[in-house]
Coordinates of C-alpha atoms and ligand atoms in Angstrom, one line a residue:
M77 CA 2.7 -30.7 -5.5
L78 CA -0.7 -29.4 -4.3
K79 CA -2.7 -32.0 -2.4
K80 CA -6.3 -31.5 -1.7
R81 CA -6.9 -30.0 1.7
M82 CA -8.2 -32.9 3.8
G83 CA -11.7 -31.5 4.4
S84 CA -9.9 -29.4 7.0
S85 CA -10.9 -26.1 5.4
A86 CA -14.2 -25.9 7.3
Q87 CA -12.3 -26.1 10.6
Q88 CA -9.6 -23.6 9.7
H89 CA -9.8 -20.3 11.5
V90 CA -7.5 -17.4 10.8
L91 CA -7.1 -14.4 12.9
L92 CA -6.3 -11.1 11.3
F93 CA -5.0 -8.0 13.2
P94 CA -4.5 -5.0 10.9
F95 CA -2.5 -2.0 11.9
M96 CA -4.6 1.1 12.4
A97 CA -3.7 2.9 9.2
K98 CA -5.9 2.7 6.1
G99 CA -3.1 1.5 3.8
H100 CA -2.5 -1.4 6.2
T101 CA -6.1 -2.2 7.1
I102 CA -7.6 -2.2 3.6
P103 CA -5.4 -5.0 2.1
L104 CA -5.6 -7.2 5.2
L105 CA -9.4 -7.0 5.1
Q106 CA -9.3 -7.9 1.4
F107 CA -7.2 -10.8 2.5
G108 CA -9.9 -11.7 4.9
R109 CA -12.4 -11.9 2.0
I110 CA -10.0 -14.1 0.1
L111 CA -9.8 -16.5 3.0
L112 CA -13.6 -16.5 3.4
N113 CA -14.0 -17.3 -0.3
R114 CA -11.7 -20.3 0.4
H115 CA -14.1 -21.4 3.2
V116 CA -11.8 -20.4 6.1
A117 CA -13.4 -18.8 9.1
V118 CA -12.0 -15.3 9.8
T119 CA -11.8 -13.2 12.9
V120 CA -10.6 -9.6 12.7
I121 CA -9.2 -7.7 15.7
T122 CA -9.7 -4.0 15.7
T123 CA -10.2 -1.0 18.0
P124 CA -13.6 0.7 18.8
A125 CA -13.1 3.7 16.5
N126 CA -11.9 1.5 13.6
R127 CA -14.8 -1.0 14.0
P128 CA -17.3 0.8 11.6
F129 CA -14.7 0.9 8.8
V130 CA -13.8 -2.8 9.3
E131 CA -17.5 -3.8 9.4
E132 CA -18.3 -1.8 6.3
S133 CA -15.4 -3.2 4.4
L134 CA -16.5 -6.8 5.3
A135 CA -20.2 -6.2 4.9
G136 CA -22.0 -9.3 3.6
T137 CA -19.3 -11.7 4.7
A138 CA -19.3 -14.1 7.7
A139 CA -16.2 -12.5 9.3
S140 CA -16.3 -12.0 13.0
V141 CA -15.0 -8.7 14.4
V142 CA -13.6 -8.4 17.9
T143 CA -12.8 -5.1 19.4
I144 CA -10.1 -4.4 22.0
P145 CA -9.4 -1.0 23.6
F146 CA -6.5 1.2 22.6
T147 CA -5.3 4.3 24.2
S148 CA -2.5 5.9 22.2
T149 CA -0.1 8.0 24.2
A150 CA 0.6 10.0 20.9
V151 CA -2.8 11.7 20.9
P152 CA -5.3 10.1 23.3
G153 CA -8.5 9.4 21.4
V154 CA -6.8 8.9 18.1
E155 CA -7.0 5.3 16.9
S156 CA -5.9 5.6 13.3
T157 CA -2.8 7.2 11.8
D158 CA -4.7 9.2 9.3
K159 CA -6.3 11.1 12.2
L160 CA -2.9 12.1 13.7
P161 CA -2.4 15.8 13.5
S162 CA 1.1 15.2 12.2
M163 CA 3.0 12.1 11.0
S164 CA 5.8 13.1 13.3
L165 CA 3.7 11.4 16.0
F166 CA 3.7 8.1 14.1
Y167 CA 6.4 6.3 16.0
N168 CA 4.9 7.4 19.4
F169 CA 1.5 6.1 18.2
A170 CA 2.9 2.8 16.8
L171 CA 5.0 2.1 20.0
S172 CA 2.0 2.7 22.2
T173 CA 0.1 -0.1 20.5
V174 CA 1.9 -2.5 23.0
S175 CA -0.7 -1.3 25.6
M176 CA -3.2 -3.5 23.7
Q177 CA -1.2 -6.7 24.4
P178 CA -3.1 -7.8 27.5
H179 CA -6.5 -7.1 25.8
F180 CA -5.3 -9.0 22.7
E181 CA -4.4 -12.0 24.9
Q182 CA -7.8 -11.9 26.7
A183 CA -9.4 -12.0 23.3
L184 CA -7.3 -14.9 22.2
E185 CA -8.4 -16.9 25.3
A186 CA -12.0 -16.5 24.3
L187 CA -11.6 -17.5 20.6
P188 CA -12.1 -20.9 19.1
R189 CA -8.9 -22.6 18.0
V190 CA -6.8 -20.4 15.6
S191 CA -4.9 -22.1 12.8
F192 CA -2.6 -19.1 12.3
M193 CA -2.7 -15.4 12.7
V194 CA -1.7 -12.7 10.3
T195 CA -0.9 -9.6 12.2
D196 CA 0.7 -6.4 10.9
G197 CA 4.5 -6.2 11.1
F198 CA 4.0 -2.9 13.0
L199 CA 2.2 -4.8 15.8
W200 CA 5.5 -6.5 16.7
W201 CA 4.4 -7.6 20.2
T202 CA 1.7 -9.9 18.7
L203 CA 4.5 -12.4 18.1
Q204 CA 4.9 -12.8 21.9
S205 CA 1.2 -13.4 22.3
A206 CA 1.2 -15.9 19.4
N207 CA 4.0 -17.8 21.1
I208 CA 2.2 -17.8 24.5
F209 CA -0.8 -19.3 22.8
K210 CA 1.3 -21.5 20.5
I211 CA -0.3 -20.0 17.4
R212 CA 1.8 -19.5 14.2
R213 CA 2.2 -15.8 13.4
L214 CA 2.7 -14.5 10.0
A215 CA 3.6 -10.8 9.7
F216 CA 1.9 -8.6 7.1
T217 CA 4.5 -6.0 6.0
G218 CA 2.4 -4.0 3.6
M219 CA 5.6 -3.7 1.5
S220 CA 7.0 -5.3 -1.6
S221 CA 9.8 -7.8 -1.8
Y222 CA 11.6 -5.4 -4.0
C223 CA 11.6 -2.8 -1.3
M224 CA 12.5 -5.2 1.5
S225 CA 15.3 -6.7 -0.5
L226 CA 16.8 -3.4 -1.6
C227 CA 16.8 -2.1 2.0
R228 CA 18.5 -5.2 3.2
V229 CA 21.1 -5.4 0.3
A230 CA 21.9 -1.7 0.6
A231 CA 22.6 -2.0 4.3
V232 CA 24.7 -5.2 3.8
E233 CA 26.7 -3.6 0.9
G234 CA 27.5 -0.5 2.9
I235 CA 25.5 2.0 0.8
F236 CA 23.8 3.6 3.8
S237 CA 27.1 4.0 5.7
G238 CA 29.4 4.9 2.8
P239 CA 31.0 8.3 2.5
Q240 CA 29.3 9.2 -0.8
P241 CA 26.8 12.0 -1.1
K242 CA 23.1 11.2 -0.5
G243 CA 22.3 11.3 -4.2
E244 CA 25.2 9.4 -5.6
L245 CA 24.3 6.1 -7.2
V246 CA 26.1 2.9 -6.4
E247 CA 25.8 -0.3 -8.3
L248 CA 24.5 -3.3 -6.2
T249 CA 26.6 -6.4 -6.4
Q250 CA 23.5 -8.5 -5.5
F251 CA 21.3 -7.1 -8.2
T252 CA 23.8 -5.8 -10.8
W253 CA 21.2 -4.0 -12.9
I254 CA 20.2 -1.7 -10.0
R255 CA 22.0 1.4 -8.8
M256 CA 20.9 2.8 -5.5
C257 CA 21.6 6.0 -3.5
K258 CA 21.1 6.8 0.1
D259 CA 18.2 9.1 -0.8
D260 CA 16.2 6.0 -2.1
V261 CA 15.6 5.1 1.5
E262 CA 14.1 7.2 4.4
T263 CA 16.8 8.4 6.9
E264 CA 15.0 6.6 9.8
F265 CA 15.3 3.2 7.9
R266 CA 18.9 3.6 7.1
N267 CA 20.2 5.1 10.3
R268 CA 20.5 2.0 12.3
E269 CA 22.6 3.3 15.2
A270 CA 20.5 6.2 16.4
E271 CA 18.8 6.1 19.8
T272 CA 15.4 7.2 18.5
A273 CA 11.8 6.0 18.7
A274 CA 12.1 5.3 15.0
H275 CA 15.1 3.1 15.6
E276 CA 13.5 1.3 18.5
F277 CA 10.3 0.6 16.5
N278 CA 12.1 -0.5 13.3
T279 CA 14.3 -2.9 15.3
K280 CA 11.4 -4.4 17.1
M281 CA 9.5 -4.8 13.8
M282 CA 12.4 -6.4 12.0
E283 CA 13.4 -8.8 14.8
T284 CA 9.9 -10.1 15.3
T285 CA 9.3 -10.4 11.6
M286 CA 12.4 -12.5 11.3
N287 CA 11.3 -14.8 14.1
S288 CA 7.8 -15.2 12.7
Y289 CA 6.5 -18.2 10.8
G290 CA 6.3 -16.3 7.6
V291 CA 5.5 -13.0 5.9
V292 CA 2.3 -12.4 3.9
E293 CA 2.8 -10.1 1.0
N294 CA 0.2 -8.3 -1.0
S295 CA 1.9 -9.0 -4.4
F296 CA 2.3 -11.8 -6.9
Y297 CA 5.4 -13.8 -7.5
E298 CA 5.8 -12.9 -11.2
L299 CA 6.0 -9.2 -10.5
Q300 CA 9.3 -9.5 -8.6
P301 CA 10.7 -13.1 -8.8
A302 CA 14.4 -12.1 -8.2
F303 CA 13.5 -10.3 -5.0
V304 CA 11.1 -12.9 -3.6
D305 CA 13.8 -15.5 -4.3
Y306 CA 16.4 -13.4 -2.6
L307 CA 14.4 -13.0 0.5
N308 CA 13.4 -16.7 0.6
S309 CA 17.1 -17.8 0.3
N310 CA 18.3 -15.3 2.9
S311 CA 15.7 -15.4 5.6
S312 CA 14.6 -17.9 8.3
Y313 CA 11.0 -17.2 7.3
K314 CA 9.1 -17.7 4.0
T315 CA 7.6 -14.8 2.1
W316 CA 4.2 -15.8 0.8
C317 CA 3.0 -13.7 -2.2
L318 CA -0.8 -14.1 -2.1
G319 CA -2.0 -11.1 -4.0
P320 CA -2.8 -8.7 -5.5
F321 CA -5.5 -8.7 -2.8
C322 CA -7.6 -6.1 -4.5
L323 CA -8.0 -8.6 -7.4
A324 CA -8.1 -11.8 -5.4
A325 CA -10.8 -10.5 -3.0
Q326 CA -13.3 -10.6 -5.9
Q327 CA -15.3 -7.8 -4.6
P328 CA -18.3 -7.3 -6.9
K329 CA -18.3 -4.4 -9.3
K330 CA -20.6 -1.7 -8.0
I331 CA -23.9 -1.3 -9.9
Y332 CA -26.0 1.8 -9.3
R333 CA -29.6 0.9 -9.8
V334 CA -30.7 4.3 -8.6
P335 CA -28.7 6.8 -10.6
D336 CA -28.7 9.3 -7.7
T337 CA -26.7 6.9 -5.6
K338 CA -23.8 7.1 -8.0
P339 CA -21.0 9.2 -6.4
R340 CA -20.7 12.6 -8.2
W341 CA -17.1 11.9 -9.2
I342 CA -18.1 8.7 -11.0
R343 CA -20.9 10.6 -12.8
W344 CA -18.3 13.3 -13.7
L345 CA -16.0 10.5 -15.0
D346 CA -18.9 9.1 -17.1
E347 CA -19.3 12.6 -18.6
K348 CA -15.6 12.8 -19.4
L349 CA -15.8 9.4 -21.1
E350 CA -18.7 10.6 -23.2
Q351 CA -16.6 13.7 -24.2
K352 CA -13.7 11.3 -25.0
C353 CA -11.5 13.0 -22.5
S354 CA -8.6 11.1 -20.8
V355 CA -8.5 11.8 -17.1
L356 CA -5.6 11.9 -14.7
Y357 CA -6.3 10.6 -11.2
V358 CA -4.4 12.5 -8.5
S359 CA -4.1 11.1 -5.0
F360 CA -1.4 11.0 -2.4
G361 CA -3.0 8.3 -0.2
S362 CA -4.5 8.5 3.2
Q363 CA -1.9 10.4 5.2
P364 CA 0.3 12.6 2.9
E365 CA 2.3 15.6 4.2
V366 CA 3.7 18.3 1.9
S367 CA 4.7 22.0 2.5
L368 CA 2.2 24.7 1.7
E369 CA 4.6 26.0 -1.0
Q370 CA 4.7 22.5 -2.6
L371 CA 0.9 22.1 -2.4
E372 CA 0.5 25.5 -4.2
E373 CA 2.9 24.5 -7.0
L374 CA 1.1 21.2 -7.4
A375 CA -2.2 22.9 -7.7
V376 CA -0.9 25.5 -10.2
G377 CA 0.8 22.8 -12.2
L378 CA -2.4 20.9 -12.6
E379 CA -4.4 24.0 -13.4
E380 CA -1.9 25.0 -16.1
S381 CA -1.6 21.5 -17.6
S382 CA -3.8 20.6 -20.5
V383 CA -5.3 17.5 -18.9
S384 CA -8.6 16.7 -17.2
F385 CA -8.0 15.6 -13.6
L386 CA -9.8 14.1 -10.6
W387 CA -8.0 15.1 -7.5
V388 CA -8.9 13.3 -4.2
I389 CA -7.7 15.2 -1.2
T390 CA -7.7 13.3 2.1
K391 CA -6.1 16.0 4.3
K392 CA -8.5 18.5 5.8
N393 CA -5.8 21.1 6.1
W394 CA -4.8 21.1 2.4
D395 CA -6.1 24.6 1.4
L396 CA -5.9 25.2 -2.4
P397 CA -5.1 28.6 -3.9
E398 CA -8.1 30.9 -3.8
G399 CA -10.6 30.3 -6.6
F400 CA -8.8 27.2 -7.8
E401 CA -11.8 24.9 -7.9
E402 CA -13.9 27.5 -9.8
R403 CA -11.2 28.2 -12.3
V404 CA -10.5 24.5 -13.1
K405 CA -14.1 23.3 -13.1
S406 CA -14.4 22.7 -16.8
K407 CA -11.6 20.1 -16.7
G408 CA -10.9 19.3 -13.1
M409 CA -12.7 18.0 -10.1
V410 CA -11.6 18.1 -6.5
V411 CA -13.0 15.6 -4.0
R412 CA -12.6 15.8 -0.3
E413 CA -14.4 12.7 0.7
W414 CA -13.3 9.1 1.1
V415 CA -13.7 7.5 -2.4
D416 CA -13.5 3.9 -3.7
Q417 CA -10.1 4.4 -5.3
R418 CA -10.3 1.1 -7.2
E419 CA -13.6 2.0 -8.7
I420 CA -12.0 5.2 -10.0
L421 CA -8.9 3.5 -11.4
M422 CA -11.1 0.9 -13.2
H423 CA -13.2 3.7 -14.8
E424 CA -12.7 3.7 -18.6
S425 CA -11.9 7.4 -18.7
M426 CA -8.9 6.8 -16.4
K427 CA -5.6 7.1 -18.3
G428 CA -3.0 8.0 -15.7
F429 CA -2.4 8.2 -12.0
L430 CA -0.3 10.9 -10.3
S431 CA 0.5 8.9 -7.2
H432 CA 2.6 9.1 -4.0
C433 CA 3.2 5.4 -4.7
G434 CA 1.9 3.8 -1.5
W435 CA 2.2 0.1 -2.2
N436 CA -1.6 -0.4 -2.4
S437 CA -2.0 2.4 -4.9
V438 CA 0.8 1.0 -7.1
L439 CA -0.8 -2.4 -7.2
E440 CA -4.3 -1.1 -7.7
S441 CA -3.1 1.0 -10.6
V442 CA -1.2 -1.9 -12.1
C443 CA -4.3 -4.2 -11.8
A444 CA -6.4 -1.5 -13.5
G445 CA -3.8 -1.1 -16.3
V446 CA -3.3 2.6 -15.5
P447 CA 0.3 4.0 -15.9
I448 CA 1.7 6.0 -13.0
L449 CA 3.4 9.3 -12.6
A450 CA 5.3 8.8 -9.4
W451 CA 5.6 11.5 -6.7
P452 CA 6.8 9.7 -3.6
L453 CA 6.7 11.5 -0.3
A454 CA 7.7 9.2 2.6
A455 CA 8.1 5.7 4.0
D456 CA 8.6 3.0 1.3
Q457 CA 7.2 5.2 -1.4
H458 CA 10.6 6.2 -2.9
L459 CA 11.5 2.6 -3.5
N460 CA 8.1 1.9 -4.9
A461 CA 8.6 4.8 -7.3
K462 CA 11.9 3.4 -8.3
M463 CA 10.3 0.1 -8.9
V464 CA 7.5 1.7 -11.0
D465 CA 10.1 3.7 -13.1
E466 CA 13.1 1.4 -13.4
E467 CA 12.0 -2.2 -12.6
I468 CA 8.5 -2.9 -13.8
R469 CA 8.5 0.2 -16.0
V470 CA 4.8 1.2 -15.7
G471 CA 5.4 4.9 -15.4
L472 CA 7.9 7.7 -14.7
R473 CA 8.7 10.1 -12.0
V474 CA 7.9 13.8 -11.6
E475 CA 10.8 16.1 -12.4
T476 CA 12.3 17.9 -9.4
S477 CA 13.7 21.4 -9.9
D478 CA 17.3 20.4 -8.9
G479 CA 17.1 16.9 -10.3
S480 CA 17.4 15.2 -6.9
L481 CA 15.1 12.5 -5.8
R482 CA 13.6 14.4 -3.0
G483 CA 13.7 17.9 -4.4
F484 CA 11.0 20.5 -4.8
V485 CA 8.7 20.0 -7.8
K486 CA 8.0 23.2 -9.7
R487 CA 4.9 23.6 -11.9
E488 CA 7.0 23.2 -15.1
G489 CA 8.5 19.9 -14.0
L490 CA 5.0 18.6 -13.2
K491 CA 3.4 19.8 -16.4
K492 CA 6.1 18.3 -18.5
T493 CA 5.9 14.9 -16.8
V494 CA 2.1 14.9 -16.8
R495 CA 2.2 15.5 -20.6
E496 CA 4.7 12.7 -21.0
L497 CA 2.6 10.3 -19.0
M498 CA -0.7 11.2 -20.8
E499 CA 0.6 11.5 -24.4
G500 CA 4.4 11.2 -24.6
E501 CA 6.8 8.5 -25.8
K502 CA 7.2 7.0 -22.3
R503 CA 3.4 6.4 -22.2
K504 CA 3.7 3.8 -25.0
E505 CA 6.2 1.6 -23.0
A506 CA 4.3 2.1 -19.7
M507 CA 1.0 1.1 -21.3
K508 CA 2.5 -2.0 -22.8
K509 CA 4.1 -3.0 -19.6
V510 CA 1.2 -2.2 -17.3
G511 CA -1.1 -4.2 -19.6
E512 CA 1.3 -7.2 -19.4
W513 CA 1.5 -7.0 -15.6
A514 CA -2.3 -6.6 -15.3
C515 CA -2.8 -9.9 -17.2
M516 CA -0.2 -11.7 -15.1
A517 CA -1.9 -10.4 -11.9
I518 CA -5.2 -11.8 -13.1
K519 CA -3.6 -15.2 -13.9
A520 CA -1.8 -15.2 -10.5
V521 CA -5.1 -15.1 -8.5
E522 CA -7.0 -17.5 -10.7
E523 CA -7.4 -21.1 -9.6
G524 CA -4.0 -22.7 -10.2
G525 CA -2.2 -19.4 -10.5
S526 CA 0.9 -18.6 -8.3
S527 CA -0.9 -16.6 -5.6
W528 CA -3.9 -19.0 -5.5
S529 CA -1.6 -22.0 -5.2
S530 CA 0.6 -20.4 -2.5
L531 CA -2.4 -19.7 -0.4
E532 CA -3.5 -23.3 -0.9
F533 CA 0.0 -24.5 0.3
L534 CA -0.2 -22.2 3.3
L535 CA -3.6 -23.5 4.3
Q536 CA -2.4 -27.1 3.9
E537 CA 0.7 -26.4 5.9
T538 CA -1.2 -24.9 8.7
S539 CA -4.1 -27.3 8.8
V540 CA -2.3 -29.8 11.0
Ligands
UDP622 N1 -8.0 4.9 -0.5 C1 -9.3 4.9 -0.8 N2 -10.0 6.1 -0.8 C2 -9.4 7.2 -0.6 C3 -8.0 7.3 -0.3 C4 -7.3 6.1 -0.3 O1 -9.9 3.8 -1.1 O2 -10.1 8.3 -0.6 C5 -7.3 3.6 -0.4 C6 -6.5 3.2 -1.6 O3 -7.2 2.6 -2.6 C7 -5.4 2.3 -1.0 C8 -5.3 2.9 0.4 O4 -6.4 3.7 0.6 O5 -6.0 1.0 -0.9 C9 -4.0 3.7 0.5 O6 -2.9 2.9 0.6 P1 -1.5 3.3 -0.1 O7 -0.6 2.1 0.3 O8 -1.7 3.5 -1.5 O9 -1.1 4.6 0.6 P2 -1.1 5.1 2.2 O10 -2.4 5.7 2.5 O11 -0.8 3.9 3.0 O12 0.0 6.1 2.1

């Protein structure tokens, strides 16, 4: 039963420490807004180079921002993963965050009493600091319970270590409606014996998460009840589903009083809406990596497809085929700036999302009622794509040339699946399901909804 918080909300103070990657920082800052809306004081810890982004994201709020220095041994001077020249440096970058621990503890000494801290699961060492200062630490994983559960179950049921080929599907005994193969999970997640930086990092992350007070998840219970229940029955910590943060944060819709201030891509989408064109949004998140050959095939596939598309490219070194932008200009726009992705997905002309399936992108698309064409590249994206396609059924996957999960995607496979997403039979089911999930997501964050109530419970539990 929910009790009223005993007037304690005014004194509650939550510390947030996002990992320095856009896909981890954005949701935790949205969570900061949610807490502020619930009259909880918020302090965000970040590094000097990330401070402008944090401040801009929290503009107009009463959040405090505290900066601590960070010198990455991966590439000195780089303080955010999207600025790394290659994601092969990721583990080196992430492991070197431990150098921030003394600065973090100095900052904790100077802060008013903290009710609890939510720090990124990647910042494993913050648990030790939390214990020293006797502060409850909740880890933010940036992943779904579906993904966390399947990784755990597949390891327990021997799917990672079995003799079967990488692509062979094996039925799970824990979740009998799911069949998994090794290729569903990145090698560095499933190879638990190797003496590598990846192994060291993943072990530290898992152990400290298990010993934390809880896990904060950017999701809502109704989206994946079997998986949240599984984790809660099989872990020492509780998983708190408090999202989708992008909805719960209640950021006001942008209104452009001066037309010129409207970004050119939104004006272009307005035009497409007037022309009654359905638009496909194409984005692979803040730090994608693909081969030059694959990039070319993607570009040609989009060019030869019959759809209008808005392609946001975050990588500076993604060179498109010569003359591409000129040739596609009547139906396609390429943007190489940071955009407000949620604003794009919410635009009325938006009818599909070709996505790498970063967890934030999946949730943002679901909340906007936009079906997904999944093209996962790395990390948890393959399991998110599986969830999109098989579990919540809000889309389909791109077709690879050899039919394998991680195979090369040729233009034909892309064109075929783009057509299917935008006008095929699968679209009908995906539209129905995505509409249902979007409604449930709204209900979850409304007063009395599952996410709203869970946060209330968490605040009550931590107010003493
Ligand atoms: N994003 C954005 N503008 C861009 C590119 C990305 O706002 O130009 C946001 C996107 O809305 C999402 C986050 O960056 O919130 C990316 O997170 P996701 O988990 O989808 O992918 P990642 O970048 O972590 O691979």
